[in-house]
Short mmCIF file of C-alpha atoms and ligand atoms in Angstrom, two decimals:
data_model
loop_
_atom_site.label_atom_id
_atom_site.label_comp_id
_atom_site.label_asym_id
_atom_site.label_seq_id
_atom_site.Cartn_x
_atom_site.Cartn_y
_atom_site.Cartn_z
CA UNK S 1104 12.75 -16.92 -19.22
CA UNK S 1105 13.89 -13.63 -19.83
CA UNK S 1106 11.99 -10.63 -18.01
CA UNK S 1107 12.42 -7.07 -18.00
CA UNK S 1108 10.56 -4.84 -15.51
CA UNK S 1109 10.41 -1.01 -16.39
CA UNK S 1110 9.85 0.64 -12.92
CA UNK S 1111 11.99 -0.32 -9.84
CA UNK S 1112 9.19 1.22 -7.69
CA UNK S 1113 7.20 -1.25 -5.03
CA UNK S 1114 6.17 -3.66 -7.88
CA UNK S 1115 8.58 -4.01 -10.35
CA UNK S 1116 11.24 -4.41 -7.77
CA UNK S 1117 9.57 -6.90 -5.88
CA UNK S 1118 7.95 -8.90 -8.67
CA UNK S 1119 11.64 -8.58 -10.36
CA UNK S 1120 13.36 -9.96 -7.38
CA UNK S 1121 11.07 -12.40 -6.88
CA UNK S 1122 10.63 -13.78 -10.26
CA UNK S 1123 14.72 -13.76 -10.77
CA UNK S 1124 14.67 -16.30 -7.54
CA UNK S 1125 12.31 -18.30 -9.28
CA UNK S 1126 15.17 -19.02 -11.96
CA UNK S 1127 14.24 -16.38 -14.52
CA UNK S 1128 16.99 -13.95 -15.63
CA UNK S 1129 15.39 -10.33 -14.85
CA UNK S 1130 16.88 -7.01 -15.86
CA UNK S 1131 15.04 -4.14 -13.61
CA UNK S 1132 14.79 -1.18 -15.56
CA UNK S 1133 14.34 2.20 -14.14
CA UNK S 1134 15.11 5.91 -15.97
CA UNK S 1135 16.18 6.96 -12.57
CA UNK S 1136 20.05 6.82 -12.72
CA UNK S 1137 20.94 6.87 -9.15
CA UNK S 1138 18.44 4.49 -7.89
CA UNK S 1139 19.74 2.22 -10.19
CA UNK S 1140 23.33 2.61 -9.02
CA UNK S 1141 22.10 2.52 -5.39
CA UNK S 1142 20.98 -0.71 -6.14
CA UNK S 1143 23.67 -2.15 -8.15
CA UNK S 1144 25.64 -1.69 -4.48
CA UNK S 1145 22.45 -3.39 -2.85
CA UNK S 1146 21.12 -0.06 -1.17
CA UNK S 1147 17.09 -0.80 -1.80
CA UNK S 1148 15.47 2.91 -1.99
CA UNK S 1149 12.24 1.43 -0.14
CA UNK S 1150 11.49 -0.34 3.51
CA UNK S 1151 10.34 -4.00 2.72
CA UNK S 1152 11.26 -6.82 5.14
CA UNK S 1153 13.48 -9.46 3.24
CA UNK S 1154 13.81 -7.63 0.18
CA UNK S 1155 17.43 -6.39 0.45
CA UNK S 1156 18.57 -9.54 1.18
CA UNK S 1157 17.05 -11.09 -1.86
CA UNK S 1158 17.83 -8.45 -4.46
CA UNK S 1159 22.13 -8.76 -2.97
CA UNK S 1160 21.45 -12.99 -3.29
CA UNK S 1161 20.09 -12.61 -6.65
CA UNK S 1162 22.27 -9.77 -8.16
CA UNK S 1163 25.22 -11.77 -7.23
CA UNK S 1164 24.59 -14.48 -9.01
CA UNK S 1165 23.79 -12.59 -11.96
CA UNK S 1166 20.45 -13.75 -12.70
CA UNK S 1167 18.95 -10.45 -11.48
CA UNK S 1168 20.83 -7.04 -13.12
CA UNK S 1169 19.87 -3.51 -12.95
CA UNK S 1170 19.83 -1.17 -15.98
CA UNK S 1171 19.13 2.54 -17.39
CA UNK S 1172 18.89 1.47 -20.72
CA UNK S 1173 15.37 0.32 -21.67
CA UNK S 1174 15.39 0.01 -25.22
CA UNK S 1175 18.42 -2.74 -25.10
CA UNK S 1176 16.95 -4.22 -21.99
CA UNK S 1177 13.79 -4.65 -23.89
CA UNK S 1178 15.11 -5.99 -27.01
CA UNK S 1179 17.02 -8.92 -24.81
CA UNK S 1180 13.84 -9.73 -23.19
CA UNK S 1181 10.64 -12.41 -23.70
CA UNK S 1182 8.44 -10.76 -21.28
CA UNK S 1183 8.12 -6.81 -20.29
CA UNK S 1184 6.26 -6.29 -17.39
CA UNK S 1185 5.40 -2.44 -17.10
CA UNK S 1186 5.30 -1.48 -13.50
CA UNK S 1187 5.69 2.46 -13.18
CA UNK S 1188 3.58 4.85 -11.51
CA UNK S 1189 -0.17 5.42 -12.13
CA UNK S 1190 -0.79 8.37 -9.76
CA UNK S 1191 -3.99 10.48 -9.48
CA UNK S 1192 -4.04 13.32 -12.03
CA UNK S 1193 -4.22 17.14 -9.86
CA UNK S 1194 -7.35 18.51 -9.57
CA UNK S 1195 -9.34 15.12 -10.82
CA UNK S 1196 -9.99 11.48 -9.70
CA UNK S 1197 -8.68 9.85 -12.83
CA UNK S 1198 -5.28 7.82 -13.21
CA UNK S 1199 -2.82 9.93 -14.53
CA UNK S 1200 -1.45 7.46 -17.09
CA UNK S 1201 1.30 9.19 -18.57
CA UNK S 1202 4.18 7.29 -17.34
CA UNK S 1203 2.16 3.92 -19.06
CA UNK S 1204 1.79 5.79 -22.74
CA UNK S 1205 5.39 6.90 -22.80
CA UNK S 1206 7.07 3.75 -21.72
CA UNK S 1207 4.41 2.13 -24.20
CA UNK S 1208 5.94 4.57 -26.87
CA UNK S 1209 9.93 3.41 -26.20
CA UNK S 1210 8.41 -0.62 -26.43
CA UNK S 1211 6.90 0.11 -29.54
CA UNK S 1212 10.09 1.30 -31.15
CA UNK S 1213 12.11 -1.76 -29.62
CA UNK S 1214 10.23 -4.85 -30.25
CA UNK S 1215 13.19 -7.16 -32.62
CA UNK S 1216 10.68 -10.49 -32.13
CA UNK S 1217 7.54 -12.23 -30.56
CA UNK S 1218 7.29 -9.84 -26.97
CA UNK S 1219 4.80 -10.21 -24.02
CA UNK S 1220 3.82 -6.71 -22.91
CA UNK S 1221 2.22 -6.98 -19.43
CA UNK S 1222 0.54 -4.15 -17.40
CA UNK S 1223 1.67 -4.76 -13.74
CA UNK S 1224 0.78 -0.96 -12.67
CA UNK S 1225 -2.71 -0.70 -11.90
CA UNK S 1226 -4.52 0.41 -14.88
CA UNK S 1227 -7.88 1.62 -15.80
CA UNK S 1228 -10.22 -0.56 -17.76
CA UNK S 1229 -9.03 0.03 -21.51
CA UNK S 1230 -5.75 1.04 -20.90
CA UNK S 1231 -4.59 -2.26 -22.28
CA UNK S 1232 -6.63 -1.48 -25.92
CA UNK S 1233 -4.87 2.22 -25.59
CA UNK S 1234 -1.36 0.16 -25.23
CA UNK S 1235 -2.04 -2.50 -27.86
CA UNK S 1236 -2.75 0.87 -30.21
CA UNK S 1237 0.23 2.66 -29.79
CA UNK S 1238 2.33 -0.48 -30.13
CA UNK S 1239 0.74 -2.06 -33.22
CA UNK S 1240 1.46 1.37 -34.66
CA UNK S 1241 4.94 0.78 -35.56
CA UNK S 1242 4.47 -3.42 -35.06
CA UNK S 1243 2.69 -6.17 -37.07
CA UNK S 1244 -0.10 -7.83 -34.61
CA UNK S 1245 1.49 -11.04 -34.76
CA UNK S 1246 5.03 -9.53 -33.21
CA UNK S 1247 3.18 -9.10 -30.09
CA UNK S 1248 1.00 -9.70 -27.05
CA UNK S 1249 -1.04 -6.88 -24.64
CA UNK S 1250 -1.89 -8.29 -21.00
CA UNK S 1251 -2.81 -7.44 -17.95
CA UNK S 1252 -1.24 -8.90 -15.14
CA UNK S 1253 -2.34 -7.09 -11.81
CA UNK S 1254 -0.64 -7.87 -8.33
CA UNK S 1255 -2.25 -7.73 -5.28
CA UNK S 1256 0.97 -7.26 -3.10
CA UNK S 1257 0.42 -5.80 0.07
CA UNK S 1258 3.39 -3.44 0.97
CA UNK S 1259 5.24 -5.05 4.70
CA UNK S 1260 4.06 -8.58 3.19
CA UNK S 1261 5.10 -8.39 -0.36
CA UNK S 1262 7.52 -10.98 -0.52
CA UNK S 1263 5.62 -13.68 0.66
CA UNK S 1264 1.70 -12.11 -1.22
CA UNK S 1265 4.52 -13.04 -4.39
CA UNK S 1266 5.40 -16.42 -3.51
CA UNK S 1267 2.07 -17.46 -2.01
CA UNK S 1268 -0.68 -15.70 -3.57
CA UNK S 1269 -4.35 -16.89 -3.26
CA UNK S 1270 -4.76 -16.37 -7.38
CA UNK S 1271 -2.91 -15.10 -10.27
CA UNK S 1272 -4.86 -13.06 -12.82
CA UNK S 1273 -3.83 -13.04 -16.49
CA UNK S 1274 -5.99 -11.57 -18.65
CA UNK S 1275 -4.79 -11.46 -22.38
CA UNK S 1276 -7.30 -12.19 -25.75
CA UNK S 1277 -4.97 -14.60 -27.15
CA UNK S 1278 -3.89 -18.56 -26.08
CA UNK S 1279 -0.05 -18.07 -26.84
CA UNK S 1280 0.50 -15.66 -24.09
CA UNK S 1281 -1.57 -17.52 -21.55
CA UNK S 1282 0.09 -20.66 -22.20
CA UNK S 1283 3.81 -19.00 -21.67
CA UNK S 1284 2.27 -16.75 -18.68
CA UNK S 1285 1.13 -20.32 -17.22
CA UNK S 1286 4.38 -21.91 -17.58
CA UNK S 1287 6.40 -18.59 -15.96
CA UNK S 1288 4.09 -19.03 -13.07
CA UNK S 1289 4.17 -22.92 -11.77
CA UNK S 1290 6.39 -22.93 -9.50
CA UNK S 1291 3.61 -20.69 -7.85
CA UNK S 1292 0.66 -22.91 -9.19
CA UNK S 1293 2.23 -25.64 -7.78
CA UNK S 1294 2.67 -24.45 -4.41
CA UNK S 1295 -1.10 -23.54 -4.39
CA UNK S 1296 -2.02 -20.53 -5.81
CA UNK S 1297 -5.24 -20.39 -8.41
CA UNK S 1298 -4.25 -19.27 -11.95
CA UNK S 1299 -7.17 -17.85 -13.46
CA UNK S 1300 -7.46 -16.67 -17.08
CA UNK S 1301 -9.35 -13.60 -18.32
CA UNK S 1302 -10.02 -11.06 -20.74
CA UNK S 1303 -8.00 -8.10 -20.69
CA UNK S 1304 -10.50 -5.78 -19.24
CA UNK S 1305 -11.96 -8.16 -16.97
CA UNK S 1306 -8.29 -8.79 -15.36
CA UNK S 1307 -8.02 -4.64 -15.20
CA UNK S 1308 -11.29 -4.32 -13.51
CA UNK S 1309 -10.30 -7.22 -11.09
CA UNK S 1310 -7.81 -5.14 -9.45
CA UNK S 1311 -9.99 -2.19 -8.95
CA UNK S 1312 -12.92 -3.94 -7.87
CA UNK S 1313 -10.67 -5.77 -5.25
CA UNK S 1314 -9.19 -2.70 -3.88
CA UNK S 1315 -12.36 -1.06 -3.78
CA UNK S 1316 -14.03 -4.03 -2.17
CA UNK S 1317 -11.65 -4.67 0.38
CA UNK S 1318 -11.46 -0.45 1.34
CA UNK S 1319 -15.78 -0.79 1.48
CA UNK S 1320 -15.15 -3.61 4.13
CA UNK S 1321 -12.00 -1.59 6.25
CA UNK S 1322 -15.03 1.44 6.24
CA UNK S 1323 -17.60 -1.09 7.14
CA UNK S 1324 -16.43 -2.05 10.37
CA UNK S 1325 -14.53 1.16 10.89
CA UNK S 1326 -18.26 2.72 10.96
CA UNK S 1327 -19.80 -0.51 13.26
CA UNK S 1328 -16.90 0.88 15.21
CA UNK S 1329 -18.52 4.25 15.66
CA UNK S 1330 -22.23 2.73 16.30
CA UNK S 1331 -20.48 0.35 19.06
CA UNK S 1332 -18.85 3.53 20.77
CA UNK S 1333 -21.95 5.30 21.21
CA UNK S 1334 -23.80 1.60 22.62
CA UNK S 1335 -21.18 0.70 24.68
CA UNK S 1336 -19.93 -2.93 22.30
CA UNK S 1337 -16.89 -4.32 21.93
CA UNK S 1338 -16.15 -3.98 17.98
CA UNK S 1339 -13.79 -6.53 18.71
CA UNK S 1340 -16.55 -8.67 19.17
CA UNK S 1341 -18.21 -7.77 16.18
CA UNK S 1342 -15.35 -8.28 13.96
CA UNK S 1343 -14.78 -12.21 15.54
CA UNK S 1344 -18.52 -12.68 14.95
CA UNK S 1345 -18.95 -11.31 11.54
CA UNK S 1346 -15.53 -12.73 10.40
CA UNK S 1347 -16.36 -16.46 11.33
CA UNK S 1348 -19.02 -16.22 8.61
CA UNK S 1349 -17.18 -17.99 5.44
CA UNK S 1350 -19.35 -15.15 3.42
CA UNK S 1351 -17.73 -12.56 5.25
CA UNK S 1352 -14.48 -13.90 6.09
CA UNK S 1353 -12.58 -12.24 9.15
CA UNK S 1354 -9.63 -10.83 7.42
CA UNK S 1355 -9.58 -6.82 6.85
CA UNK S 1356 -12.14 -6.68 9.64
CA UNK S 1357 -10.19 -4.43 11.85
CA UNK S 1358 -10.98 -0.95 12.90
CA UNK S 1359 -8.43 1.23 13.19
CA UNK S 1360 -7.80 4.83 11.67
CA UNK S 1361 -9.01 5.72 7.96
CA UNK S 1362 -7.59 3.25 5.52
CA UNK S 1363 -4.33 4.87 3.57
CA UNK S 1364 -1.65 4.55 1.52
CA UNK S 1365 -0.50 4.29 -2.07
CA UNK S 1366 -3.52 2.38 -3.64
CA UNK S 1367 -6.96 2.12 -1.89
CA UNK S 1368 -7.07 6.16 -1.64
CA UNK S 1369 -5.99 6.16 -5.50
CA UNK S 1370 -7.84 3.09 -7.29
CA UNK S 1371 -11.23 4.02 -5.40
CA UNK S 1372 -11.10 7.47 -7.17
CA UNK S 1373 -10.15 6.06 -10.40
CA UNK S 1374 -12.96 3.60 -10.74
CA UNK S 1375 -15.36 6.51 -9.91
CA UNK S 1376 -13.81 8.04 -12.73
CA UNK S 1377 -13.99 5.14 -15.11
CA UNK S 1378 -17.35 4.30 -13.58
CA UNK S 1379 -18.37 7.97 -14.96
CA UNK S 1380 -16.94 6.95 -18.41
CA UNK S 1381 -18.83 4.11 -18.76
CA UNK S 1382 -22.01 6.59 -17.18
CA UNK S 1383 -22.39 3.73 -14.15
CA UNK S 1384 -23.27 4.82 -10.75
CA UNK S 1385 -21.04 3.02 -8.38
CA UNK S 1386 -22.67 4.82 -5.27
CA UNK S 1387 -21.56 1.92 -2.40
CA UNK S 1388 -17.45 3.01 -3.55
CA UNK S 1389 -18.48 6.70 -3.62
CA UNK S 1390 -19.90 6.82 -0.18
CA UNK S 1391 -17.03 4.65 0.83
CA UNK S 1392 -14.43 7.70 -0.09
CA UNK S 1393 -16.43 10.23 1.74
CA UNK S 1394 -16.58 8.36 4.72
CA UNK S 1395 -13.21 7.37 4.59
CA UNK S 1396 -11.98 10.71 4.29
CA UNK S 1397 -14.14 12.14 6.91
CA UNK S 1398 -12.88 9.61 9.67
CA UNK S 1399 -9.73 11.55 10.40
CA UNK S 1400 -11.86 14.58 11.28
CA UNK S 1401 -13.98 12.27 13.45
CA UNK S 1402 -10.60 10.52 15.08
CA UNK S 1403 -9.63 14.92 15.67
CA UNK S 1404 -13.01 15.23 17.17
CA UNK S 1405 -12.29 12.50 19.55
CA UNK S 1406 -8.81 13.58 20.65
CA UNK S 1407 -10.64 16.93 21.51
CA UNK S 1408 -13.28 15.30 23.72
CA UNK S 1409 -10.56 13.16 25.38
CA UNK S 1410 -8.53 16.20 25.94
CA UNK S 1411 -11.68 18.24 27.23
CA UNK S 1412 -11.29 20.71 24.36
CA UNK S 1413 -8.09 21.95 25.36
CA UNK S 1414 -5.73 21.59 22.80
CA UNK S 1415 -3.44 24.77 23.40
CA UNK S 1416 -0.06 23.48 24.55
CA UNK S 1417 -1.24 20.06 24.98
CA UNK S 1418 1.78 17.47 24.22
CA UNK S 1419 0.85 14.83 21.79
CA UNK S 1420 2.92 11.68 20.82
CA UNK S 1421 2.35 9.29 18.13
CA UNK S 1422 3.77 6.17 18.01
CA UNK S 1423 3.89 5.12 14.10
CA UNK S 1424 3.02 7.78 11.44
CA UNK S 1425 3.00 5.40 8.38
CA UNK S 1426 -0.48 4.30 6.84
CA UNK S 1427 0.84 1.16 8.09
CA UNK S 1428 2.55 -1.01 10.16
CA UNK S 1429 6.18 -3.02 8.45
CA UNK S 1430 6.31 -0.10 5.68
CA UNK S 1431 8.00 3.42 5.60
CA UNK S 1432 4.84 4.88 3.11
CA UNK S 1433 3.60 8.17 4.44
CA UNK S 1434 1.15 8.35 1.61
CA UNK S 1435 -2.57 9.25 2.77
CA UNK S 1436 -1.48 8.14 5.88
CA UNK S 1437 -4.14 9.10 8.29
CA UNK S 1438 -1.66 10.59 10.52
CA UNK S 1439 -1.01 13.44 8.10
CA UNK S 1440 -4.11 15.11 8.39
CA UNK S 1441 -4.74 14.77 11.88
CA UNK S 1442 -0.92 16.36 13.43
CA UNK S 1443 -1.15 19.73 10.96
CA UNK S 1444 -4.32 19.89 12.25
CA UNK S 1445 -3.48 19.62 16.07
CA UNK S 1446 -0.30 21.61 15.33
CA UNK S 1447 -2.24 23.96 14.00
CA UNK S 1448 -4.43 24.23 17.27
CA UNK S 1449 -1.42 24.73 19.18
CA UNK S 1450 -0.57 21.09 20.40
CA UNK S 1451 3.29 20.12 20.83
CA UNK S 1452 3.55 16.83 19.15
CA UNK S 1453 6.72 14.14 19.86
CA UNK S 1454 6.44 11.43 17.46
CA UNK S 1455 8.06 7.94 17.02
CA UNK S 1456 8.28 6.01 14.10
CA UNK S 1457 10.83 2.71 13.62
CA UNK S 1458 11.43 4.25 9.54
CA UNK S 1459 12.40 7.31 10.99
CA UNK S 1460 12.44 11.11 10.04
CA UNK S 1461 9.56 12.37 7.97
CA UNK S 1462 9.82 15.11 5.93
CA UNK S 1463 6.34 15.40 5.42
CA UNK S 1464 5.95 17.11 9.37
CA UNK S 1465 9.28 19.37 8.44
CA UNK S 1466 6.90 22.67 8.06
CA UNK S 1467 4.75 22.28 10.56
CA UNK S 1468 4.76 24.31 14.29
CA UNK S 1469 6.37 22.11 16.78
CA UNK S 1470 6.77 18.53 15.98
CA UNK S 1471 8.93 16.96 16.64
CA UNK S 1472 10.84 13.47 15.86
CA UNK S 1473 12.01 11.42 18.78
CA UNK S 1474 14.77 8.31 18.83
CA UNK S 1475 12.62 6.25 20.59
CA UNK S 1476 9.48 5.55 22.19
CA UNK S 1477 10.04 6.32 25.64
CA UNK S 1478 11.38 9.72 24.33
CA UNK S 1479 8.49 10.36 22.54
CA UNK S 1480 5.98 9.92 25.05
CA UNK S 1481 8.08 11.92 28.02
CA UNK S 1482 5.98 14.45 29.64
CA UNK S 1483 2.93 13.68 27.21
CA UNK S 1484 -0.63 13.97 28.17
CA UNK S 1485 -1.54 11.99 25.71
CA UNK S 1486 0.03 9.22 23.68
CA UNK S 1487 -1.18 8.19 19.99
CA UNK S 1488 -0.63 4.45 19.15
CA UNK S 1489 -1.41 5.31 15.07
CA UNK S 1490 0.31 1.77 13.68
CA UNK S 1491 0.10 -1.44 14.49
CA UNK S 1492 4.07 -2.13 14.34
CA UNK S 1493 5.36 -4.78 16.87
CA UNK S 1494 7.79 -2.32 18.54
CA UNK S 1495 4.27 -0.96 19.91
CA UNK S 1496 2.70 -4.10 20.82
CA UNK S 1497 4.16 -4.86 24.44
CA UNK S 1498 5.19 -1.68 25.71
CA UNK S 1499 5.04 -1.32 29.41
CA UNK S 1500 3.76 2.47 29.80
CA UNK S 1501 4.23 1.68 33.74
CA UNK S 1502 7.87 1.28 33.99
CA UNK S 1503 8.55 3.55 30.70
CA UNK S 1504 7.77 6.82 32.64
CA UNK S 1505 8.28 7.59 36.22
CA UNK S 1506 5.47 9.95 37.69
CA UNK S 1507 3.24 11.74 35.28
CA UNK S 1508 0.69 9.34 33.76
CA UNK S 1509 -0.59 10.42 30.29
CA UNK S 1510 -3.58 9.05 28.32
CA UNK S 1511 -3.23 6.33 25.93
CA UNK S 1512 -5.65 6.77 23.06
CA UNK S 1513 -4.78 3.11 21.17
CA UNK S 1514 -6.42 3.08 17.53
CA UNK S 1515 -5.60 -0.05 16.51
CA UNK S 1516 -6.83 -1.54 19.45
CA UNK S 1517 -3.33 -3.45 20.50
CA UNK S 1518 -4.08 -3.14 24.21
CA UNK S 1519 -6.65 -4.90 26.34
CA UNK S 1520 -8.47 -2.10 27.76
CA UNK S 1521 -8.76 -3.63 31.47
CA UNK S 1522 -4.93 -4.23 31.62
CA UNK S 1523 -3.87 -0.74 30.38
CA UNK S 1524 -6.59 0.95 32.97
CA UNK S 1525 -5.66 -1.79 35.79
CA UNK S 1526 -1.75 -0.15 35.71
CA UNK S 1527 -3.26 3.42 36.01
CA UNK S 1528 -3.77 4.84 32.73
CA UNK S 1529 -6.83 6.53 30.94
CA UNK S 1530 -7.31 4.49 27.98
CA UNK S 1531 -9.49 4.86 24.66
CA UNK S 1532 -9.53 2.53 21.66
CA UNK S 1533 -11.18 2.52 19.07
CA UNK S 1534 -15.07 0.95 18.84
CA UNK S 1535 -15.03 -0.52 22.61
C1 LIG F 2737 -3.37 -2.99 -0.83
C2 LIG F 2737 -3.99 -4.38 -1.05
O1 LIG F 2737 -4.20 -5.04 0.20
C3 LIG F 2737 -3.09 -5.24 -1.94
O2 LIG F 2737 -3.74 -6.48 -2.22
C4 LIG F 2737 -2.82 -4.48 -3.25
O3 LIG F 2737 -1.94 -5.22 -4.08
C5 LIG F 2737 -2.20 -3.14 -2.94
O4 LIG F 2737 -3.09 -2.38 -2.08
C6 LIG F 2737 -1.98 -2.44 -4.25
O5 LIG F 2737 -2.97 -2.16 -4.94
O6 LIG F 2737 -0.83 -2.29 -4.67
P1 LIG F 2737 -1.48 -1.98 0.81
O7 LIG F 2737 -1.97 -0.65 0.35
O8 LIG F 2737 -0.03 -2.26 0.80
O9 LIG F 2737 -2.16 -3.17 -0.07
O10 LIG F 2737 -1.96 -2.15 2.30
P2 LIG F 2737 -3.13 -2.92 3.09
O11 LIG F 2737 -2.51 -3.92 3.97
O12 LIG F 2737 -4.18 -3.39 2.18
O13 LIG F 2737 -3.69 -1.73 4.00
C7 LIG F 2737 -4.33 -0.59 3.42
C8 LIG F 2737 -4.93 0.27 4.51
O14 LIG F 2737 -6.03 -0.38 5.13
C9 LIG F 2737 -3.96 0.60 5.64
O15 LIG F 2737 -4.14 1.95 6.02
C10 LIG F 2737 -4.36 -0.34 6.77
O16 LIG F 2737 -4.04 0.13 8.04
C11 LIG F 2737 -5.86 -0.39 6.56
N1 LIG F 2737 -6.50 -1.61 7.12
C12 LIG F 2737 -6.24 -2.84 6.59
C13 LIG F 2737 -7.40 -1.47 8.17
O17 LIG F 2737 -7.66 -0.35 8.67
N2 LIG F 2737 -8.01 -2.58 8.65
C14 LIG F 2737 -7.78 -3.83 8.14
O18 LIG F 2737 -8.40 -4.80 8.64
C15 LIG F 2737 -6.87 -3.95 7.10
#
């Protein structure tokens, strides 16, 4: 089939490169003129294991192309997945769909036959009727089809949440596009992945409602976490327990930091907001986002306790910065609250990530990036482990620095606490 994704950001790149290996000729589409020549030469503008090499496989043999030009790209296409941004609005909770209406607008003056217009971004309930609108504007009914696709790619495991998903959503209100949606997906259906078919705004609210469900379990056990630090549990424990319950299920069971990144941060907000619309009280998600947000400032309060309150001139390393581990994504990363804050209070901070440099600590009073991690944590009194990346996993703090021992405060509880104290450190985790 032929696809076109507008938006070479996490999704449409990935879905594009994924569906051109599945035999599909794709044309990526993005308004951004040098991306687009950075990847025509293969340079990929984000950090995604295996992706590079897939995009240079598939743009060789020509079944995968990159383009400026929507309006062409569109009019060569079956399918035209929109996958640009859907940020928060400033100063509101709301999805600032702006991006969606205006590429909505160039469709609707392109569409030469029968078109599939799928919503990939994340979109607010309705957003599909507000696209189907615009469109039909210019466009008989019949020359076209609004659905909403959502992806549930996790950014570090994309590639592989594309080829083996646990379910693919479609929801559309006609049977033409779920038939051809059906047939562009099984070679995934037939490796295993549920295909389920829904209305538009029950596929829109899908993806919210799993975000949002899967951030209110990360908060869960991040707050058992706090109850089995002050009654001296093993959260660890708690997790393994709770998570052998089919109900519960043990996956996204692990403490660590407050949850970041591109999506649960945004698409909890914007189902307040659409919640508000729709005058619904979803308190569970709203308490969910306050204590989310507070944890860093709990986290802050527990470096000051470990450091007896004495923050002044204190050297702090982190090891990992990013929201997560296997991504370069600073955004709501936990870590950028809490070193302003202790450079603020005077702390010297060293830090090490394995995606490098990050602008976002460039204004901020003495921190500093390090090459690696036994640069980072020389002469620190205390050492950060903030992501779970393997680099971090089996470190031995023992031989990495001779004479001064520092204090490992480990928040996603990668070390056994007995072995770490049993080779001379002071070790804290998090919930044990
Ligand atoms: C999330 C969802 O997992 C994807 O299904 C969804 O497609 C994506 O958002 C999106 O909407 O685009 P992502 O933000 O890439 O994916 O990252 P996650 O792996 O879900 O992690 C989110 C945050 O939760 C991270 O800060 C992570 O450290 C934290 N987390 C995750 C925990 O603290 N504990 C866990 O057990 C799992």
């Amino acid at each position: 089939m032929k696809l076109c994704m507008i938006g070479t950001g996490y999704v449409g790149l990935v879905s594009g490169v994924c569906f051109s290996d599945l035999g599909n000729d794709v044309i990526c589409v993005d308004k951004d003129i040098s991306k687009i020549n950075q990847l025509k030469k293969g340079n990929i503008p984000i950090y995604e294991p295996g992706l590079s090499e897939l995009v240079i496989k598939n743009y060789k043999n020509k079944r995968l192309t990159f383009s400026t030009d929507i309006n062409n790209s569109i009019k060569k296409s079956d399918i035209i997945f929109i996958c640009v941004g859907t940020p928060t609005k400033k100063n509101s909770s709301s999805a600032d769909l702006r991006q969606i209406y205006s590429v909505a607008n160039k469709i609707s003056s392109s569409i030469n036959k029968f078109k599939i217009i799928i919503t990939k971004s994340t979109v607010p309930v309705t957003t599909g009727d507000e696209i189907e609108k615009i469109i039909s504007k210019k466009n008989n009914k019949n020359k076209f089809s609004i659905v909403s696709n959502p992806e549930f790619l996790r950014e570090g495991e994309a590639i592989r949440d594309f080829i083996f998903p646990d379910r693919i959503v479609i929801g559309s209100n006609d049977k033409k596009s779920n038939s051809i949606l059906k047939n562009l997906y099984s070679p995934l259906i037939s490796k295993g992945a549920q295909y389920i078919h829904t209305s538009r705004r029950a596929a829109e609210l899908i993806k919210y409602a799993s975000n949002s469900f899967l951030a209110t379990k990360i908060t869960f056990i991040n707050e058992m976490a706090n109850l089995c630090e002050k009654i001296g549990i093993n959260i660890e424990d708690i997790s393994i327990g709770m998570g052998l319950d089919k109900r519960i299920g043990s996956r996204f069971l692990r403490a660590g930091p407050a949850y970041g990144g591109s999506c649960f941060p945004k698409d909890t907000k914007a189902i307040i907001s659409t919640s508000d619309k729709f005058k619904t009280n979803l308190s569970v998600i709203k308490s969910v986002i306050k204590s989310n947000e507070n944890r860093s400032n709990l986290l802050l309060n527990r470096i000051y306790e470990i450091l007896n309150k004495k923050i002044k001139n204190k050297k702090i390393t982190f090891l990992g910065v990013t929201f997560k581990a296997n991504t370069d994504d600073m955004r709501d990363s936990s870590s950028l609250k809490m070193i302003p804050t202790l450079s603020k209070k005077g702390a010297i901070i060293k830090y090490f990530d394995p995606t490098g440099y990050k602008i976002e600590f460039e204004k901020n009073k003495n921190v500093f990036y390090e090459k690696s991690v036994k640069k980072s944590v020389e002469g620190s009194d205390l050492v950060i482990i903030h992501t779970e990346w393997n680099d971090f996993k089996s470190i031995n703090f023992k031989n990495l620095v001779k004479g001064k021992k520092f204090i490992i405060y480990d928040m996603r509880n990668i070390y056994s606490p007995a072995k770490i104290k049993a080779q001379g450190f002071k070790y804290f985790s998090i919930g044990r």
